[in-house]
PDB file of C-alpha atoms and ligand atoms in Angstrom:
ATOM      1  CA  MET Q   1      28.654  -2.468   0.024  1.00 51.00           C
ATOM      2  CA  ASN Q   2      26.112  -0.445  -0.668  1.00 59.00           C
ATOM      3  CA  VAL Q   3      22.907  -1.451  -0.142  1.00 74.00           C
ATOM      4  CA  ASN Q   4      20.419   1.692  -0.622  1.00 93.00           C
ATOM      5  CA  VAL Q   5      18.081   1.507  -3.477  1.00 97.00           C
ATOM      6  CA  PHE Q   6      15.298   4.353  -3.743  1.00 98.00           C
ATOM      7  CA  GLY Q   7      11.713   4.314  -2.651  1.00 98.00           C
ATOM      8  CA  VAL Q   8       8.605   6.196  -3.704  1.00 98.00           C
ATOM      9  CA  ASP Q   9       5.694   5.534  -2.663  1.00 98.00           C
ATOM     10  CA  ILE Q  10       2.812   7.629  -4.916  1.00 97.00           C
ATOM     11  CA  GLY Q  11      -0.959   8.548  -2.713  1.00 93.00           C
ATOM     12  CA  GLY Q  12      -4.167   9.849  -3.330  1.00 88.00           C
ATOM     13  CA  SER Q  13      -2.627  12.816  -1.134  1.00 88.00           C
ATOM     14  CA  GLY Q  14       0.917  12.840  -0.827  1.00 94.00           C
ATOM     15  CA  ILE Q  15       4.215  11.433  -3.462  1.00 97.00           C
ATOM     16  CA  LYS Q  16       7.306  10.765  -1.056  1.00 97.00           C
ATOM     17  CA  GLY Q  17      10.784   8.780  -1.034  1.00 98.00           C
ATOM     18  CA  ALA Q  18      13.971   8.671   0.025  1.00 98.00           C
ATOM     19  CA  PRO Q  19      17.149   6.529  -0.455  1.00 98.00           C
ATOM     20  CA  VAL Q  20      16.874   2.937   1.834  1.00 98.00           C
ATOM     21  CA  ASP Q  21      18.936   0.787   3.568  1.00 97.00           C
ATOM     22  CA  LEU Q  22      17.834  -2.700   2.653  1.00 96.00           C
ATOM     23  CA  GLU Q  23      19.829  -4.220   5.151  1.00 96.00           C
ATOM     24  CA  ILE Q  24      17.895  -2.970   7.762  1.00 95.00           C
ATOM     25  CA  GLY Q  25      14.401  -2.601   6.023  1.00 96.00           C
ATOM     26  CA  ASP Q  26      14.372   1.328   6.759  1.00 96.00           C
ATOM     27  CA  LEU Q  27      14.774   4.831   5.252  1.00 97.00           C
ATOM     28  CA  ALA Q  28      18.861   5.812   4.766  1.00 97.00           C
ATOM     29  CA  GLU Q  29      17.942   9.402   5.119  1.00 97.00           C
ATOM     30  CA  PRO Q  30      14.473  11.274   6.208  1.00 97.00           C
ATOM     31  CA  ARG Q  31      12.288  10.988   3.402  1.00 97.00           C
ATOM     32  CA  HIS Q  32      11.512  14.289   0.791  1.00 98.00           C
ATOM     33  CA  LYS Q  33       6.941  14.568   0.781  1.00 98.00           C
ATOM     34  CA  VAL Q  34       5.514  16.898  -1.964  1.00 98.00           C
ATOM     35  CA  LEU Q  35       1.285  17.341  -2.138  1.00 97.00           C
ATOM     36  CA  THR Q  36       0.309  14.429  -5.289  1.00 96.00           C
ATOM     37  CA  PRO Q  37      -0.894  17.081  -7.949  1.00 95.00           C
ATOM     38  CA  GLN Q  38      -4.665  17.163  -8.412  1.00 94.00           C
ATOM     39  CA  PRO Q  39      -5.773  16.422 -10.859  1.00 94.00           C
ATOM     40  CA  ALA Q  40      -3.300  13.465 -10.432  1.00 95.00           C
ATOM     41  CA  THR Q  41      -2.620  12.989 -13.626  1.00 97.00           C
ATOM     42  CA  PRO Q  42       0.157  10.824 -15.449  1.00 98.00           C
ATOM     43  CA  ASP Q  43       2.475  14.336 -16.112  1.00 97.00           C
ATOM     44  CA  GLU Q  44       2.308  15.972 -13.506  1.00 97.00           C
ATOM     45  CA  VAL Q  45       3.227  13.025 -11.040  1.00 97.00           C
ATOM     46  CA  ALA Q  46       5.327  12.686 -12.541  1.00 98.00           C
ATOM     47  CA  ASP Q  47       6.966  15.848 -12.490  1.00 98.00           C
ATOM     48  CA  SER Q  48       6.388  14.813  -8.702  1.00 98.00           C
ATOM     49  CA  VAL Q  49       8.262  12.059  -9.059  1.00 98.00           C
ATOM     50  CA  VAL Q  50      11.262  13.923 -10.219  1.00 98.00           C
ATOM     51  CA  GLU Q  51      11.407  16.162  -7.753  1.00 98.00           C
ATOM     52  CA  VAL Q  52      11.670  13.648  -4.872  1.00 98.00           C
ATOM     53  CA  VAL Q  53      14.199  11.839  -6.675  1.00 98.00           C
ATOM     54  CA  GLN Q  54      16.547  14.713  -7.218  1.00 97.00           C
ATOM     55  CA  HIS Q  55      16.126  16.165  -3.959  1.00 98.00           C
ATOM     56  CA  PHE Q  56      18.611  13.213  -3.028  1.00 97.00           C
ATOM     57  CA  GLY Q  57      20.293  13.553  -6.067  1.00 97.00           C
ATOM     58  CA  TRP Q  58      19.997   9.992  -6.718  1.00 97.00           C
ATOM     59  CA  ALA Q  59      21.197   8.111  -9.492  1.00 96.00           C
ATOM     60  CA  GLY Q  60      20.834   4.568  -9.479  1.00 96.00           C
ATOM     61  CA  PRO Q  61      17.366   1.835  -9.367  1.00 97.00           C
ATOM     62  CA  VAL Q  62      14.222   3.448  -8.061  1.00 98.00           C
ATOM     63  CA  GLY Q  63      11.166   1.408  -6.830  1.00 98.00           C
ATOM     64  CA  VAL Q  64       7.773   2.867  -7.160  1.00 98.00           C
ATOM     65  CA  THR Q  65       4.393   2.120  -5.899  1.00 98.00           C
ATOM     66  CA  PHE Q  66       1.351   3.069  -7.602  1.00 98.00           C
ATOM     67  CA  PRO Q  67      -2.334   3.078  -6.149  1.00 97.00           C
ATOM     68  CA  GLY Q  68      -3.765   0.996  -8.779  1.00 98.00           C
ATOM     69  CA  VAL Q  69      -3.041  -2.751 -10.617  1.00 98.00           C
ATOM     70  CA  VAL Q  70      -0.154  -2.948 -12.380  1.00 98.00           C
ATOM     71  CA  THR Q  71       1.449  -5.284 -14.567  1.00 98.00           C
ATOM     72  CA  GLY Q  72       4.587  -5.261 -16.043  1.00 96.00           C
ATOM     73  CA  SER Q  73       5.159  -1.664 -15.630  1.00 97.00           C
ATOM     74  CA  THR Q  74       1.685  -0.335 -17.143  1.00 98.00           C
ATOM     75  CA  VAL Q  75      -0.754   0.513 -14.686  1.00 98.00           C
ATOM     76  CA  ARG Q  76      -3.781  -1.336 -15.803  1.00 98.00           C
ATOM     77  CA  THR Q  77      -6.741   0.456 -13.169  1.00 98.00           C
ATOM     78  CA  ALA Q  78      -6.718   3.577 -11.151  1.00 95.00           C
ATOM     79  CA  ALA Q  79      -9.691   3.445  -8.951  1.00 90.00           C
ATOM     80  CA  ASN Q  80      -8.490   6.380  -7.015  1.00 88.00           C
ATOM     81  CA  VAL Q  81      -6.727   8.452  -9.400  1.00 91.00           C
ATOM     82  CA  ASP Q  82      -7.040  10.795 -12.595  1.00 95.00           C
ATOM     83  CA  LYS Q  83      -8.346   7.786 -15.094  1.00 96.00           C
ATOM     84  CA  SER Q  84      -5.695   8.955 -17.832  1.00 98.00           C
ATOM     85  CA  TRP Q  85      -2.880   6.579 -15.981  1.00 98.00           C
ATOM     86  CA  VAL Q  86      -5.204   3.677 -17.257  1.00 98.00           C
ATOM     87  CA  GLY Q  87      -2.911   1.882 -20.266  1.00 98.00           C
ATOM     88  CA  VAL Q  88       0.365   3.850 -18.945  1.00 98.00           C
ATOM     89  CA  ASP Q  89       3.848   2.179 -18.955  1.00 98.00           C
ATOM     90  CA  ALA Q  90       4.600   3.903 -15.911  1.00 98.00           C
ATOM     91  CA  GLY Q  91       8.214   2.312 -15.861  1.00 98.00           C
ATOM     92  CA  ARG Q  92       8.814   4.292 -19.217  1.00 98.00           C
ATOM     93  CA  LEU Q  93       7.336   7.314 -18.590  1.00 98.00           C
ATOM     94  CA  LEU Q  94       9.137   7.913 -15.248  1.00 98.00           C
ATOM     95  CA  GLY Q  95      12.250   5.951 -16.589  1.00 98.00           C
ATOM     96  CA  ASP Q  96      12.323   8.645 -19.388  1.00 98.00           C
ATOM     97  CA  ARG Q  97      11.864  12.083 -16.942  1.00 98.00           C
ATOM     98  CA  LEU Q  98      15.012   9.918 -15.013  1.00 98.00           C
ATOM     99  CA  GLY Q  99      17.133  10.450 -17.624  1.00 97.00           C
ATOM    100  CA  GLY Q 100      17.111   6.287 -18.057  1.00 97.00           C
ATOM    101  CA  LEU Q 101      17.670   5.249 -14.895  1.00 97.00           C
ATOM    102  CA  PRO Q 102      16.000   2.198 -14.001  1.00 97.00           C
ATOM    103  CA  VAL Q 103      12.470   1.651 -12.539  1.00 98.00           C
ATOM    104  CA  THR Q 104      10.140  -0.476 -11.400  1.00 98.00           C
ATOM    105  CA  VAL Q 105       6.464   0.168 -10.599  1.00 98.00           C
ATOM    106  CA  LEU Q 106       4.671  -2.748  -8.183  1.00 98.00           C
ATOM    107  CA  ASN Q 107       0.911  -1.748  -6.545  1.00 98.00           C
ATOM    108  CA  ASP Q 108       1.393   0.009  -3.330  1.00 98.00           C
ATOM    109  CA  ALA Q 109      -0.219  -2.693  -1.170  1.00 98.00           C
ATOM    110  CA  ASP Q 110       1.935  -5.070  -2.042  1.00 98.00           C
ATOM    111  CA  ALA Q 111       5.374  -3.025  -1.814  1.00 98.00           C
ATOM    112  CA  ALA Q 112       3.669  -2.850   1.995  1.00 98.00           C
ATOM    113  CA  GLY Q 113       3.239  -6.427   1.868  1.00 98.00           C
ATOM    114  CA  ILE Q 114       6.834  -7.848   0.500  1.00 98.00           C
ATOM    115  CA  ALA Q 115       8.144  -5.199   3.664  1.00 98.00           C
ATOM    116  CA  GLU Q 116       5.779  -6.239   6.149  1.00 98.00           C
ATOM    117  CA  MET Q 117       7.043  -9.578   5.178  1.00 98.00           C
ATOM    118  CA  THR Q 118      10.717  -9.405   5.428  1.00 98.00           C
ATOM    119  CA  PHE Q 119      10.860  -7.139   7.852  1.00 97.00           C
ATOM    120  CA  GLY Q 120       7.611  -6.023  10.242  1.00 97.00           C
ATOM    121  CA  ALA Q 121       4.983  -7.409  11.243  1.00 97.00           C
ATOM    122  CA  GLY Q 122       4.439 -11.159   8.638  1.00 98.00           C
ATOM    123  CA  ARG Q 123       8.470 -11.322   9.277  1.00 98.00           C
ATOM    124  CA  GLY Q 124       9.249 -15.750   9.468  1.00 97.00           C
ATOM    125  CA  ARG Q 125       5.008 -15.906   8.993  1.00 97.00           C
ATOM    126  CA  HIS Q 126       4.500 -19.004   6.799  1.00 97.00           C
ATOM    127  CA  GLY Q 127       1.045 -20.166   4.816  1.00 98.00           C
ATOM    128  CA  THR Q 128      -1.163 -17.142   3.950  1.00 98.00           C
ATOM    129  CA  VAL Q 129      -0.894 -14.227   4.921  1.00 98.00           C
ATOM    130  CA  ILE Q 130      -2.794 -10.812   3.735  1.00 98.00           C
ATOM    131  CA  LEU Q 131      -2.370  -7.158   4.537  1.00 98.00           C
ATOM    132  CA  LEU Q 132      -4.991  -5.208   4.201  1.00 98.00           C
ATOM    133  CA  THR Q 133      -4.105  -1.159   3.842  1.00 97.00           C
ATOM    134  CA  LEU Q 134      -7.055   0.812   4.742  1.00 96.00           C
ATOM    135  CA  GLY Q 135      -6.817   4.358   3.956  1.00 93.00           C
ATOM    136  CA  THR Q 136      -8.369   6.569   1.268  1.00 91.00           C
ATOM    137  CA  GLY Q 137      -9.077   3.080  -0.584  1.00 95.00           C
ATOM    138  CA  ILE Q 138      -8.365  -0.908   0.757  1.00 97.00           C
ATOM    139  CA  GLY Q 139      -5.055  -2.323  -0.974  1.00 98.00           C
ATOM    140  CA  SER Q 140      -4.442  -5.939  -0.136  1.00 98.00           C
ATOM    141  CA  ALA Q 141      -1.513  -8.155  -0.614  1.00 98.00           C
ATOM    142  CA  VAL Q 142      -1.596 -12.243  -0.381  1.00 98.00           C
ATOM    143  CA  PHE Q 143       1.346 -13.906   0.659  1.00 98.00           C
ATOM    144  CA  VAL Q 144       1.510 -17.242   0.833  1.00 98.00           C
ATOM    145  CA  ASP Q 145       4.696 -19.328   1.911  1.00 98.00           C
ATOM    146  CA  GLY Q 146       5.824 -15.727   1.933  1.00 97.00           C
ATOM    147  CA  ARG Q 147       5.294 -15.300  -2.258  1.00 97.00           C
ATOM    148  CA  LEU Q 148       2.730 -12.682  -3.029  1.00 98.00           C
ATOM    149  CA  VAL Q 149       0.232 -13.252  -5.280  1.00 98.00           C
ATOM    150  CA  PRO Q 150      -0.084  -9.344  -6.734  1.00 98.00           C
ATOM    151  CA  ASN Q 151      -2.899  -7.049  -7.165  1.00 98.00           C
ATOM    152  CA  THR Q 152      -5.422  -9.379  -5.570  1.00 98.00           C
ATOM    153  CA  GLU Q 153      -7.700  -5.466  -5.803  1.00 98.00           C
ATOM    154  CA  LEU Q 154      -9.753  -7.490  -1.832  1.00 98.00           C
ATOM    155  CA  GLY Q 155     -10.946  -3.876  -1.275  1.00 98.00           C
ATOM    156  CA  HIS Q 156     -13.209  -4.281  -4.498  1.00 98.00           C
ATOM    157  CA  LEU Q 157     -14.699  -7.387  -3.061  1.00 98.00           C
ATOM    158  CA  GLU Q 158     -18.909  -6.645  -3.515  1.00 95.00           C
ATOM    159  CA  LEU Q 159     -19.912  -6.666  -0.202  1.00 90.00           C
ATOM    160  CA  LYS Q 160     -23.940  -6.081   0.435  1.00 88.00           C
ATOM    161  CA  GLY Q 161     -23.921  -4.591  -2.872  1.00 94.00           C
ATOM    162  CA  HIS Q 162     -20.995  -2.065  -2.352  1.00 95.00           C
ATOM    163  CA  ASP Q 163     -17.118  -1.582  -3.659  1.00 97.00           C
ATOM    164  CA  ALA Q 164     -16.297  -2.700   0.100  1.00 98.00           C
ATOM    165  CA  GLU Q 165     -13.785  -0.108   0.091  1.00 97.00           C
ATOM    166  CA  LYS Q 166     -16.155   2.416  -0.147  1.00 96.00           C
ATOM    167  CA  ARG Q 167     -17.515   0.942   3.110  1.00 96.00           C
ATOM    168  CA  ALA Q 168     -14.325  -0.119   4.855  1.00 96.00           C
ATOM    169  CA  SER Q 169     -11.693   2.296   4.302  1.00 96.00           C
ATOM    170  CA  SER Q 170     -10.443   4.755   6.917  1.00 95.00           C
ATOM    171  CA  LYS Q 171     -12.084   7.227   4.237  1.00 95.00           C
ATOM    172  CA  ALA Q 172     -15.855   5.980   5.168  1.00 96.00           C
ATOM    173  CA  ARG Q 173     -15.586   6.193   8.735  1.00 97.00           C
ATOM    174  CA  GLU Q 174     -14.239   9.529   8.529  1.00 96.00           C
ATOM    175  CA  ASP Q 175     -16.492  10.987   5.838  1.00 97.00           C
ATOM    176  CA  GLU Q 176     -19.302   9.727   7.524  1.00 97.00           C
ATOM    177  CA  GLU Q 177     -18.548  10.585  10.935  1.00 98.00           C
ATOM    178  CA  LEU Q 178     -18.606   6.484  12.507  1.00 97.00           C
ATOM    179  CA  SER Q 179     -17.317   5.977  15.635  1.00 97.00           C
ATOM    180  CA  TRP Q 180     -14.332   3.767  15.221  1.00 97.00           C
ATOM    181  CA  GLU Q 181     -16.568   0.928  17.418  1.00 97.00           C
ATOM    182  CA  HIS Q 182     -19.500   1.529  14.600  1.00 97.00           C
ATOM    183  CA  TRP Q 183     -17.015   1.102  11.770  1.00 97.00           C
ATOM    184  CA  ALA Q 184     -15.104  -1.637  13.441  1.00 97.00           C
ATOM    185  CA  THR Q 185     -17.912  -3.635  14.060  1.00 96.00           C
ATOM    186  CA  ARG Q 186     -20.292  -3.124  11.626  1.00 95.00           C
ATOM    187  CA  ARG Q 187     -17.621  -2.278   8.388  1.00 96.00           C
ATOM    188  CA  LEU Q 188     -14.603  -3.921   8.872  1.00 97.00           C
ATOM    189  CA  GLN Q 189     -15.415  -6.752  10.765  1.00 97.00           C
ATOM    190  CA  ARG Q 190     -17.752  -7.861   7.999  1.00 96.00           C
ATOM    191  CA  TYR Q 191     -15.610  -7.130   4.654  1.00 98.00           C
ATOM    192  CA  MET Q 192     -12.419  -8.765   6.887  1.00 98.00           C
ATOM    193  CA  ALA Q 193     -15.163 -11.677   7.633  1.00 97.00           C
ATOM    194  CA  HIS Q 194     -15.670 -12.012   4.050  1.00 97.00           C
ATOM    195  CA  VAL Q 195     -12.610 -11.915   3.012  1.00 98.00           C
ATOM    196  CA  GLU Q 196     -11.811 -15.082   6.020  1.00 98.00           C
ATOM    197  CA  MET Q 197     -14.044 -17.162   4.209  1.00 97.00           C
ATOM    198  CA  LEU Q 198     -12.397 -17.142   0.785  1.00 98.00           C
ATOM    199  CA  PHE Q 199      -9.093 -17.085   1.839  1.00 98.00           C
ATOM    200  CA  SER Q 200      -8.456 -18.607   5.766  1.00 98.00           C
ATOM    201  CA  PRO Q 201      -5.507 -16.810   6.346  1.00 98.00           C
ATOM    202  CA  GLU Q 202      -3.248 -17.451   9.112  1.00 98.00           C
ATOM    203  CA  LEU Q 203      -2.768 -14.247   9.709  1.00 98.00           C
ATOM    204  CA  PHE Q 204      -4.236 -10.209   8.852  1.00 98.00           C
ATOM    205  CA  ILE Q 205      -1.548  -7.746   8.965  1.00 98.00           C
ATOM    206  CA  ILE Q 206      -3.699  -4.047   9.291  1.00 97.00           C
ATOM    207  CA  GLY Q 207      -1.221  -0.868   7.571  1.00 96.00           C
ATOM    208  CA  GLY Q 208      -2.229   2.285   6.332  1.00 92.00           C
ATOM    209  CA  GLY Q 209      -2.037   5.738   8.712  1.00 87.00           C
ATOM    210  CA  VAL Q 210      -4.666   3.913  10.681  1.00 92.00           C
ATOM    211  CA  SER Q 211      -2.609   1.006  11.957  1.00 91.00           C
ATOM    212  CA  ARG Q 212      -1.411   3.815  14.032  1.00 91.00           C
ATOM    213  CA  LYS Q 213      -4.228   3.960  16.428  1.00 95.00           C
ATOM    214  CA  ALA Q 214      -5.085  -0.246  16.368  1.00 95.00           C
ATOM    215  CA  ASP Q 215      -6.412  -0.276  20.436  1.00 96.00           C
ATOM    216  CA  ARG Q 216      -9.131   2.624  18.946  1.00 97.00           C
ATOM    217  CA  PHE Q 217     -10.785  -0.734  16.884  1.00 97.00           C
ATOM    218  CA  LEU Q 218      -8.297  -3.908  16.728  1.00 96.00           C
ATOM    219  CA  PRO Q 219     -10.132  -4.613  20.124  1.00 96.00           C
ATOM    220  CA  TYR Q 220     -13.303  -4.802  18.620  1.00 96.00           C
ATOM    221  CA  LEU Q 221     -12.853  -7.204  16.103  1.00 95.00           C
ATOM    222  CA  ASP Q 222     -13.782 -10.121  17.872  1.00 89.00           C
ATOM    223  CA  GLY Q 223     -16.057 -12.738  14.750  1.00 89.00           C
ATOM    224  CA  ILE Q 224     -12.347 -13.369  12.528  1.00 96.00           C
ATOM    225  CA  GLU Q 225     -10.578 -16.619  13.267  1.00 97.00           C
ATOM    226  CA  ALA Q 226      -7.336 -15.724  11.615  1.00 98.00           C
ATOM    227  CA  GLU Q 227      -4.983 -13.717  14.069  1.00 98.00           C
ATOM    228  CA  ILE Q 228      -4.737  -9.382  13.821  1.00 98.00           C
ATOM    229  CA  VAL Q 229      -1.982  -7.943  13.862  1.00 97.00           C
ATOM    230  CA  PRO Q 230      -1.362  -3.581  12.781  1.00 96.00           C
ATOM    231  CA  ALA Q 231       1.691  -3.093  10.644  1.00 96.00           C
ATOM    232  CA  GLU Q 232       4.786  -2.156  11.803  1.00 96.00           C
ATOM    233  CA  LEU Q 233       6.499  -0.344   9.251  1.00 94.00           C
ATOM    234  CA  GLN Q 234       3.426   2.001   8.832  1.00 78.00           C
ATOM    235  CA  ASN Q 235       4.308   5.334   6.902  1.00 84.00           C
ATOM    236  CA  ASN Q 236       6.869   3.763   5.377  1.00 93.00           C
ATOM    237  CA  ALA Q 237       6.213   0.447   4.646  1.00 96.00           C
ATOM    238  CA  GLY Q 238       5.577   1.682   0.823  1.00 97.00           C
ATOM    239  CA  ILE Q 239       8.894   3.363  -0.137  1.00 98.00           C
ATOM    240  CA  VAL Q 240      10.869   0.197   2.064  1.00 98.00           C
ATOM    241  CA  GLY Q 241       8.963  -2.120  -0.535  1.00 98.00           C
ATOM    242  CA  ALA Q 242       9.565  -0.080  -4.171  1.00 98.00           C
ATOM    243  CA  ALA Q 243      12.878  -0.489  -3.085  1.00 98.00           C
ATOM    244  CA  MET Q 244      12.803  -4.065  -2.733  1.00 98.00           C
ATOM    245  CA  ALA Q 245      11.008  -5.094  -5.591  1.00 98.00           C
ATOM    246  CA  ALA Q 246      13.539  -2.567  -7.324  1.00 98.00           C
ATOM    247  CA  ARG Q 247      16.460  -4.294  -6.139  1.00 97.00           C
ATOM    248  CA  ALA Q 248      14.868  -7.856  -7.139  1.00 95.00           C
ATOM    249  CA  ALA Q 249      14.164  -6.438 -10.372  1.00 94.00           C
ATOM    250  CA  SER Q 250      17.993  -5.183 -10.717  1.00 87.00           C
ATOM    251  CA  SER Q 251      19.438  -8.480  -9.673  1.00 82.00           C
ATOM    252  CA  ALA Q 252      17.071 -10.413 -11.800  1.00 71.00           C
ATOM    253  CA  GLY Q 253      17.635  -8.099 -14.526  1.00 57.00           C
TER     254      GLY Q 253
HETATM  255  C1  LIG Y   1      -6.894   0.673  -5.244  1.00 58.80           C
HETATM  256  C2  LIG Y   1      -5.833  -0.467  -5.337  1.00 58.80           C
HETATM  257  C3  LIG Y   1      -4.927   0.223  -4.125  1.00 58.80           C
HETATM  258  C4  LIG Y   1      -5.977   1.158  -2.847  1.00 58.80           C
HETATM  259  C5  LIG Y   1      -4.842   1.425  -2.199  1.00 58.80           C
HETATM  260  C6  LIG Y   1      -7.401   0.803  -4.384  1.00 58.80           C
HETATM  261  O1  LIG Y   1      -9.024   1.547  -4.829  1.00 58.80           O
HETATM  262  O2  LIG Y   1      -7.613  -0.091  -6.659  1.00 58.80           O
HETATM  263  O3  LIG Y   1      -5.260  -0.875  -6.114  1.00 58.80           O
HETATM  264  O4  LIG Y   1      -3.878  -1.041  -4.065  1.00 58.80           O
HETATM  265  O5  LIG Y   1      -7.026   1.521  -3.703  1.00 58.80           O
HETATM  266  O6  LIG Y   1      -4.300   2.031  -3.094  1.00 58.80           O
END
């Protein structure tokens, strides 16, 4: 049986995708990536998604991540992409552009979380598990006994009068040229302590590109009760999670 489903990850800098082997939770072929058009408007991004999908001559279900709140398949917020996305039915737009292929759209951190809970660092973990993706923004995926609470948007908690992702994201570290220690102890630690105060998770999974450098900052986080581990699927978690969501939608519907 062919268990491959296509996954696409729409990010602030790149749009990447590949067929995913859902038996093993990994890419079935090397991914194809194009640069995110600037400005990242719905029409331009849709063209890029079509390019990525057609690169593989794909003609089955497609899962797509989006860096904002998505209910049904409609985009509700767009913190780090063009604001003209708000209110767009991304599932319909992309489905039309892809000649009627079934398209499932979900939040990028939720997709990464789904993949990590099944194939990565959250495998077999019960209780409350929170994945935080630290990148341009901060994304969150909250699981209770393996079940996702979608669109939690914990990156936009207020911290000392600021939007938390503006202080504690990986981009904030780079833009402000903070040392790993300064960023970890003053920014990330305070942010995670706040999230921990609200949810008392058993486990934090740290995702996003920075998870590859976990040894540079995890040792500084010593005031958090919960276990903290880096994500395991790293760059491909969004693609894998998108494909998983598309399969779940096609078997449900
Ligand atoms: C968005 C989230 C997204 C995160 C990571 C935030 O700014 O509001 O929806 O998951 O960035 O891309």
